[in-house]
Amino acid sequence: MNQSTAKDRVDRIDPYGFERSEDFDFESYEELMSEYLIICTRRSIKWSRLLKDTGKVQRNVKLKRYVRKGIPNEHRTFIWMTASGAQEQLEKNPGYYQSMLVTHNDSKLVETIRTDLNRTFPDNVLFRKSSDPCLQKSLFNVLLAYGYHNPSVGYCQGMNFIVGYLLIITKDEEKSFWLMDALIGRILPDYYSPAMLGLKTDQEVLGELVKLKIPRVWQVMVKHNVMWTLVVSRWFICLYIDILPVETVLRIWDCLFYEGSKILFRVALTLIHHNQALIEQAKSLPDVCQAFKEIAQGPFVEDCHPFMQKIFTEPGSLSMATLIKLRATCRGRVGEGEF
């Protein structure tokens, strides 16, 4: 293989192992990244200073500001682990992860997970059997251990993509397991349970927030009889994986592990508010669905730094108190089968 061919192959794969599409715009990407790398370098120096001074992290206004501006990759695992409580659980339960893999045997769970392995990021070279190391084995282990750890959830489609991202970043099965525990057990309760009550509730909460903050879009949804689950269920269940660009998703997750589930609403409201005019043009239910696909693409979401600044300004105030109140109202309706 000559040097230019080798370089072409490298260029076709992003820093996280994903293959770029044939029509990938390298020129725009390089222009974007040249600016973003300057920001990343500046943030990296500030993070190194912060962690050097303390050696640990304390939740405060300064750390929250740092997280919102992006966690450098070299510190991402550490901050996710500490901010989410996953590190504390890992230290409290030494050997627990390995014990889940050796003390249980559920052939049905094994088969269900195996079925989804090859469907998980077929466009990522790290998950191919030819890759060394191959993350597919680690993906299987973490999903299986989690299924045994939380039998009320077991395995649900969508979890494979989340664990896949966790492994890409942490490169560690046990840490990915405890981060999954933080997400499903504390940050997103009832998202992945068989009834998915938490997920269904939050989709309706988003509808209520749109009604309140972007009423003209809400009117479009009502006019064309579009249920929120039809257009946003994948946003919530996959935590924006395969919806938004990888770098943008990771920036969202930085805030998700630190601030909790309200970040998912901030992202959704920003996407909808910013593209209000496009959604309003919809003349039918298929038009609405197409508009919701389009709003998750293009320069607005690719340029992750300004996008992340927007999610904290464009939707306006969004307190946990508001979310708790709306969740109580919507959960009652979902539970009664109104939707």
Tab-separated table of C-alpha atoms in Angstrom:
chain	number	residue	atom	x	y	z
A	1	MET	CA	0.000	0.000	0.000
A	2	ASN	CA	1.495	3.335	-0.996
A	3	GLN	CA	1.638	6.283	1.416
A	4	SER	CA	-1.202	8.276	-0.151
A	5	THR	CA	-3.535	5.232	-0.060
A	6	ALA	CA	-2.661	4.640	3.602
A	7	LYS	CA	-3.322	8.314	4.368
A	8	ASP	CA	-6.655	8.131	2.519
A	9	ARG	CA	-7.669	5.179	4.670
A	10	VAL	CA	-6.727	7.004	7.869
A	11	ASP	CA	-8.609	10.113	6.710
A	12	ARG	CA	-11.668	7.958	6.105
A	13	ILE	CA	-11.758	6.988	9.800
A	14	ASP	CA	-12.508	9.561	12.491
A	15	PRO	CA	-10.646	9.707	15.856
A	16	TYR	CA	-13.271	7.417	17.437
A	17	GLY	CA	-13.032	4.654	14.817
A	18	PHE	CA	-16.076	5.586	12.713
A	19	GLU	CA	-15.779	5.429	8.928
A	20	ARG	CA	-16.604	8.665	7.178
A	21	SER	CA	-19.129	8.654	4.354
A	22	GLU	CA	-18.092	8.861	0.709
A	23	ASP	CA	-19.434	12.418	0.449
A	24	PHE	CA	-17.704	13.602	3.647
A	25	ASP	CA	-16.736	17.272	3.308
A	26	PHE	CA	-13.095	17.270	4.420
A	27	GLU	CA	-12.579	20.925	3.564
A	28	SER	CA	-15.389	22.160	5.838
A	29	TYR	CA	-14.370	19.666	8.523
A	30	GLU	CA	-10.753	20.830	8.555
A	31	GLU	CA	-11.850	24.454	8.730
A	32	LEU	CA	-14.156	23.622	11.628
A	33	MET	CA	-11.585	21.501	13.460
A	34	SER	CA	-8.788	24.042	13.093
A	35	GLU	CA	-10.887	26.436	15.188
A	36	TYR	CA	-12.157	23.757	17.561
A	37	LEU	CA	-8.677	22.351	18.241
A	38	ILE	CA	-7.547	25.780	19.443
A	39	ILE	CA	-10.479	25.783	21.890
A	40	CYS	CA	-9.697	22.182	22.936
A	41	THR	CA	-6.037	22.991	23.576
A	42	ARG	CA	-6.969	26.008	25.683
A	43	ARG	CA	-9.542	23.973	27.652
A	44	SER	CA	-7.076	21.104	28.111
A	45	ILE	CA	-4.518	23.427	29.751
A	46	LYS	CA	-7.190	24.823	32.089
A	47	TRP	CA	-8.435	21.334	33.012
A	48	SER	CA	-4.889	20.099	33.696
A	49	ARG	CA	-4.327	23.046	36.016
A	50	LEU	CA	-7.632	22.434	37.798
A	51	LEU	CA	-6.965	18.738	38.367
A	52	LYS	CA	-3.300	19.286	39.237
A	53	ASP	CA	-4.267	21.699	42.005
A	54	THR	CA	-6.837	19.395	43.604
A	55	GLY	CA	-6.190	15.877	42.291
A	56	LYS	CA	-9.939	15.363	42.760
A	57	VAL	CA	-13.117	17.148	41.735
A	58	GLN	CA	-15.624	18.965	43.861
A	59	ARG	CA	-19.022	19.900	42.508
A	60	ASN	CA	-19.141	23.683	42.326
A	61	VAL	CA	-19.981	26.525	39.948
A	62	LYS	CA	-16.475	26.548	38.460
A	63	LEU	CA	-16.498	22.821	37.662
A	64	LYS	CA	-19.992	23.084	36.161
A	65	ARG	CA	-18.749	25.896	33.902
A	66	TYR	CA	-15.726	23.811	32.888
A	67	VAL	CA	-17.913	20.784	32.097
A	68	ARG	CA	-20.260	22.881	29.963
A	69	LYS	CA	-17.295	24.123	27.952
A	70	GLY	CA	-16.195	20.545	27.273
A	71	ILE	CA	-14.068	17.908	28.982
A	72	PRO	CA	-10.835	17.044	27.131
A	73	ASN	CA	-10.669	13.389	26.073
A	74	GLU	CA	-7.744	12.667	28.404
A	75	HIS	CA	-9.873	13.685	31.434
A	76	ARG	CA	-13.287	12.576	30.178
A	77	THR	CA	-13.385	9.126	31.813
A	78	PHE	CA	-12.225	10.485	35.169
A	79	ILE	CA	-14.796	13.306	35.235
A	80	TRP	CA	-17.665	11.105	34.007
A	81	MET	CA	-16.824	8.527	36.672
A	82	THR	CA	-16.554	10.986	39.552
A	83	ALA	CA	-19.402	13.335	38.557
A	84	SER	CA	-21.911	10.498	38.043
A	85	GLY	CA	-21.106	8.592	41.218
A	86	ALA	CA	-19.844	5.621	39.173
A	87	GLN	CA	-16.350	5.836	40.704
A	88	GLU	CA	-17.794	5.640	44.205
A	89	GLN	CA	-19.810	2.534	43.293
A	90	LEU	CA	-16.773	0.889	41.675
A	91	GLU	CA	-14.688	1.467	44.812
A	92	LYS	CA	-17.472	0.244	47.113
A	93	ASN	CA	-17.897	-2.961	45.095
A	94	PRO	CA	-14.444	-4.383	44.242
A	95	GLY	CA	-14.654	-7.461	42.026
A	96	TYR	CA	-18.407	-7.100	41.583
A	97	TYR	CA	-18.289	-6.621	37.808
A	98	GLN	CA	-16.214	-9.767	37.248
A	99	SER	CA	-18.456	-11.741	39.595
A	100	MET	CA	-21.478	-10.877	37.428
A	101	LEU	CA	-19.775	-12.567	34.479
A	102	VAL	CA	-18.790	-15.791	36.237
A	103	THR	CA	-21.653	-16.498	38.650
A	104	HIS	CA	-24.658	-16.211	36.322
A	105	ASN	CA	-25.876	-18.062	33.271
A	106	ASP	CA	-28.963	-17.032	31.324
A	107	SER	CA	-28.927	-18.463	27.813
A	108	LYS	CA	-31.874	-16.319	26.696
A	109	LEU	CA	-30.118	-13.085	27.754
A	110	VAL	CA	-26.879	-14.262	26.097
A	111	GLU	CA	-28.688	-14.973	22.817
A	112	THR	CA	-30.593	-11.652	22.842
A	113	ILE	CA	-27.372	-9.672	23.312
A	114	ARG	CA	-25.441	-11.727	20.729
A	115	THR	CA	-28.140	-10.984	18.139
A	116	ASP	CA	-27.455	-7.251	18.447
A	117	LEU	CA	-23.641	-7.345	18.496
A	118	ASN	CA	-23.126	-7.220	14.740
A	119	ARG	CA	-25.724	-4.448	14.435
A	120	THR	CA	-23.740	-2.235	16.806
A	121	PHE	CA	-21.704	0.325	14.881
A	122	PRO	CA	-20.970	-1.689	11.725
A	123	ASP	CA	-19.314	1.519	10.486
A	124	ASN	CA	-16.794	1.531	13.355
A	125	VAL	CA	-13.521	-0.341	12.801
A	126	LEU	CA	-13.021	-0.914	16.563
A	127	PHE	CA	-16.055	-3.234	16.683
A	128	ARG	CA	-14.976	-5.474	13.802
A	129	LYS	CA	-13.759	-8.991	14.503
A	130	SER	CA	-10.608	-8.208	12.510
A	131	SER	CA	-9.745	-5.361	14.904
A	132	ASP	CA	-7.167	-5.882	17.652
A	133	PRO	CA	-8.379	-5.342	20.278
A	134	CYS	CA	-11.963	-5.907	19.164
A	135	LEU	CA	-14.470	-3.994	21.295
A	136	GLN	CA	-17.262	-6.389	20.369
A	137	LYS	CA	-16.179	-8.848	23.090
A	138	SER	CA	-16.056	-6.055	25.685
A	139	LEU	CA	-19.471	-4.843	24.505
A	140	PHE	CA	-20.902	-8.332	25.037
A	141	ASN	CA	-19.341	-8.623	28.518
A	142	VAL	CA	-20.618	-5.251	29.773
A	143	LEU	CA	-24.139	-5.799	28.433
A	144	LEU	CA	-24.273	-9.303	29.901
A	145	ALA	CA	-22.956	-8.195	33.308
A	146	TYR	CA	-25.443	-5.327	33.377
A	147	GLY	CA	-28.313	-7.664	32.448
A	148	TYR	CA	-27.417	-9.878	35.411
A	149	HIS	CA	-26.888	-6.877	37.692
A	150	ASN	CA	-30.287	-5.363	36.861
A	151	PRO	CA	-32.641	-8.219	35.899
A	152	SER	CA	-35.705	-5.923	35.898
A	153	VAL	CA	-34.142	-4.250	32.836
A	154	GLY	CA	-32.059	-7.109	31.448
A	155	TYR	CA	-31.200	-6.012	27.932
A	156	CYS	CA	-33.044	-3.463	25.807
A	157	GLN	CA	-32.212	-2.280	22.283
A	158	GLY	CA	-30.388	1.026	22.464
A	159	MET	CA	-28.259	-0.057	25.424
A	160	ASN	CA	-25.743	-1.594	22.999
A	161	PHE	CA	-25.023	1.802	21.411
A	162	ILE	CA	-24.611	3.515	24.782
A	163	VAL	CA	-22.183	0.873	26.068
A	164	GLY	CA	-20.366	1.078	22.728
A	165	TYR	CA	-19.734	4.807	23.205
A	166	LEU	CA	-18.698	4.270	26.827
A	167	LEU	CA	-16.125	1.684	25.736
A	168	ILE	CA	-14.766	3.940	22.973
A	169	ILE	CA	-14.083	6.629	25.593
A	170	THR	CA	-13.123	4.651	28.720
A	171	LYS	CA	-11.474	1.656	26.967
A	172	ASP	CA	-12.384	-0.173	30.192
A	173	GLU	CA	-15.176	-2.719	30.748
A	174	GLU	CA	-15.605	-2.207	34.496
A	175	LYS	CA	-15.779	1.586	34.248
A	176	SER	CA	-18.267	1.311	31.362
A	177	PHE	CA	-20.377	-1.043	33.496
A	178	TRP	CA	-20.546	1.402	36.420
A	179	LEU	CA	-21.246	4.361	34.112
A	180	MET	CA	-24.112	2.322	32.644
A	181	ASP	CA	-25.339	1.710	36.181
A	182	ALA	CA	-25.241	5.476	36.853
A	183	LEU	CA	-27.179	6.234	33.658
A	184	ILE	CA	-29.891	3.596	33.949
A	185	GLY	CA	-30.137	3.465	37.728
A	186	ARG	CA	-29.963	7.143	38.634
A	187	ILE	CA	-29.797	9.587	35.730
A	188	LEU	CA	-32.470	8.004	33.493
A	189	PRO	CA	-34.666	5.819	35.705
A	190	ASP	CA	-37.317	3.751	33.913
A	191	TYR	CA	-35.998	4.575	30.440
A	192	TYR	CA	-35.062	0.975	29.707
A	193	SER	CA	-37.458	-0.983	31.928
A	194	PRO	CA	-39.930	-3.217	30.044
A	195	ALA	CA	-42.740	-0.618	30.225
A	196	MET	CA	-40.300	2.257	29.477
A	197	LEU	CA	-42.436	4.554	31.641
A	198	GLY	CA	-39.603	7.031	32.211
A	199	LEU	CA	-38.899	7.314	28.491
A	200	LYS	CA	-42.577	7.685	27.540
A	201	THR	CA	-43.069	10.254	30.289
A	202	ASP	CA	-40.089	12.371	29.213
A	203	GLN	CA	-41.248	12.414	25.590
A	204	GLU	CA	-44.557	13.860	26.762
A	205	VAL	CA	-42.737	16.285	29.075
A	206	LEU	CA	-40.874	17.553	25.996
A	207	GLY	CA	-44.260	18.056	24.320
A	208	GLU	CA	-45.438	20.145	27.282
A	209	LEU	CA	-42.241	22.210	27.191
A	210	VAL	CA	-42.651	22.829	23.450
A	211	LYS	CA	-46.277	23.868	24.061
A	212	LEU	CA	-44.995	26.349	26.646
A	213	LYS	CA	-41.854	27.635	24.894
A	214	ILE	CA	-42.416	27.060	21.143
A	215	PRO	CA	-46.226	27.060	20.791
A	216	ARG	CA	-46.289	27.333	16.985
A	217	VAL	CA	-44.394	24.029	16.656
A	218	TRP	CA	-46.769	22.445	19.158
A	219	GLN	CA	-49.684	23.594	16.975
A	220	VAL	CA	-48.069	21.931	13.925
A	221	MET	CA	-47.767	18.654	15.871
A	222	VAL	CA	-51.423	18.798	16.915
A	223	LYS	CA	-52.637	19.791	13.440
A	224	HIS	CA	-50.936	16.793	11.806
A	225	ASN	CA	-51.652	14.449	14.723
A	226	VAL	CA	-47.969	13.642	15.298
A	227	MET	CA	-47.159	11.820	18.533
A	228	TRP	CA	-43.885	12.928	20.127
A	229	THR	CA	-42.665	9.337	20.378
A	230	LEU	CA	-42.672	9.165	16.566
A	231	VAL	CA	-40.071	11.927	16.172
A	232	VAL	CA	-37.993	11.993	19.368
A	233	SER	CA	-37.943	8.476	20.871
A	234	ARG	CA	-34.502	7.722	19.349
A	235	TRP	CA	-33.148	11.060	20.619
A	236	PHE	CA	-33.908	9.987	24.173
A	237	ILE	CA	-33.352	6.234	24.102
A	238	CYS	CA	-29.986	6.488	22.291
A	239	LEU	CA	-28.970	9.732	24.044
A	240	TYR	CA	-28.470	11.335	20.601
A	241	ILE	CA	-26.107	8.599	19.317
A	242	ASP	CA	-26.481	8.261	15.517
A	243	ILE	CA	-28.653	11.391	15.613
A	244	LEU	CA	-25.978	14.053	16.151
A	245	PRO	CA	-22.240	14.024	15.264
A	246	VAL	CA	-19.978	12.049	17.620
A	247	GLU	CA	-18.142	15.079	19.037
A	248	THR	CA	-21.443	16.836	19.749
A	249	VAL	CA	-22.856	13.731	21.467
A	250	LEU	CA	-19.796	13.495	23.720
A	251	ARG	CA	-20.136	17.147	24.699
A	252	ILE	CA	-23.809	16.491	25.566
A	253	TRP	CA	-22.778	13.472	27.652
A	254	ASP	CA	-20.227	15.601	29.548
A	255	CYS	CA	-23.163	17.642	30.833
A	256	LEU	CA	-25.502	14.643	31.167
A	257	PHE	CA	-23.170	12.903	33.639
A	258	TYR	CA	-22.702	16.118	35.606
A	259	GLU	CA	-26.120	17.793	35.481
A	260	GLY	CA	-28.501	14.929	34.789
A	261	SER	CA	-31.380	14.309	32.406
A	262	LYS	CA	-32.519	17.920	31.942
A	263	ILE	CA	-29.663	18.237	29.422
A	264	LEU	CA	-31.585	15.937	27.059
A	265	PHE	CA	-34.473	18.421	27.100
A	266	ARG	CA	-32.176	21.413	26.571
A	267	VAL	CA	-30.737	19.759	23.444
A	268	ALA	CA	-34.168	18.800	22.095
A	269	LEU	CA	-35.638	22.269	22.714
A	270	THR	CA	-32.643	23.932	21.063
A	271	LEU	CA	-32.927	21.756	17.955
A	272	ILE	CA	-36.659	22.448	17.691
A	273	HIS	CA	-36.495	26.164	18.509
A	274	HIS	CA	-33.605	26.829	16.134
A	275	ASN	CA	-35.450	25.073	13.292
A	276	GLN	CA	-38.931	26.329	14.087
A	277	ALA	CA	-39.472	27.830	10.613
A	278	LEU	CA	-38.587	24.521	8.899
A	279	ILE	CA	-40.996	22.515	11.066
A	280	GLU	CA	-43.772	25.073	10.504
A	281	GLN	CA	-43.537	24.471	6.737
A	282	ALA	CA	-44.695	20.854	7.191
A	283	LYS	CA	-47.919	20.083	5.349
A	284	SER	CA	-48.398	16.503	6.581
A	285	LEU	CA	-47.252	13.928	9.130
A	286	PRO	CA	-44.472	12.619	6.810
A	287	ASP	CA	-43.298	16.221	6.338
A	288	VAL	CA	-43.015	16.662	10.104
A	289	CYS	CA	-41.007	13.427	10.425
A	290	GLN	CA	-38.694	14.536	7.611
A	291	ALA	CA	-38.204	17.952	9.220
A	292	PHE	CA	-37.200	16.311	12.523
A	293	LYS	CA	-34.575	14.269	10.653
A	294	GLU	CA	-33.190	17.363	8.944
A	295	ILE	CA	-32.912	19.458	12.105
A	296	ALA	CA	-30.333	17.041	13.516
A	297	GLN	CA	-27.975	17.584	10.558
A	298	GLY	CA	-25.810	20.358	9.155
A	299	PRO	CA	-23.396	23.024	10.412
A	300	PHE	CA	-25.511	24.039	13.432
A	301	VAL	CA	-24.990	20.655	15.146
A	302	GLU	CA	-21.542	19.927	13.656
A	303	ASP	CA	-19.942	22.976	15.241
A	304	CYS	CA	-20.303	21.542	18.725
A	305	HIS	CA	-18.809	24.373	20.790
A	306	PRO	CA	-21.295	27.120	19.806
A	307	PHE	CA	-24.070	24.494	19.750
A	308	MET	CA	-23.382	23.635	23.396
A	309	GLN	CA	-23.407	27.333	24.282
A	310	LYS	CA	-26.808	27.605	22.572
A	311	ILE	CA	-28.426	24.809	24.593
A	312	PHE	CA	-27.933	26.870	27.745
A	313	THR	CA	-29.384	30.066	26.257
A	314	GLU	CA	-31.863	29.297	23.468
A	315	PRO	CA	-34.451	27.266	25.469
A	316	GLY	CA	-34.507	29.803	28.331
A	317	SER	CA	-34.791	28.707	31.959
A	318	LEU	CA	-35.402	25.037	32.720
A	319	SER	CA	-35.318	24.115	36.389
A	320	MET	CA	-35.436	20.633	37.880
A	321	ALA	CA	-38.509	21.787	39.835
A	322	THR	CA	-40.323	22.422	36.527
A	323	LEU	CA	-39.287	19.014	35.196
A	324	ILE	CA	-40.358	17.203	38.376
A	325	LYS	CA	-43.784	18.860	38.225
A	326	LEU	CA	-44.266	18.087	34.514
A	327	ARG	CA	-43.062	14.519	34.986
A	328	ALA	CA	-45.637	13.938	37.725
A	329	THR	CA	-48.436	15.216	35.441
A	330	CYS	CA	-47.285	13.315	32.353
A	331	ARG	CA	-46.495	10.071	34.186
A	332	GLY	CA	-50.079	9.985	35.420
A	333	ARG	CA	-51.368	10.318	31.868
A	334	VAL	CA	-48.902	7.787	30.440
A	335	GLY	CA	-49.746	5.342	33.227
A	336	GLU	CA	-53.418	5.658	32.376
A	337	GLY	CA	-52.644	4.830	28.756
A	338	GLU	CA	-53.743	8.194	27.429
A	339	PHE	CA	-51.022	8.161	24.761
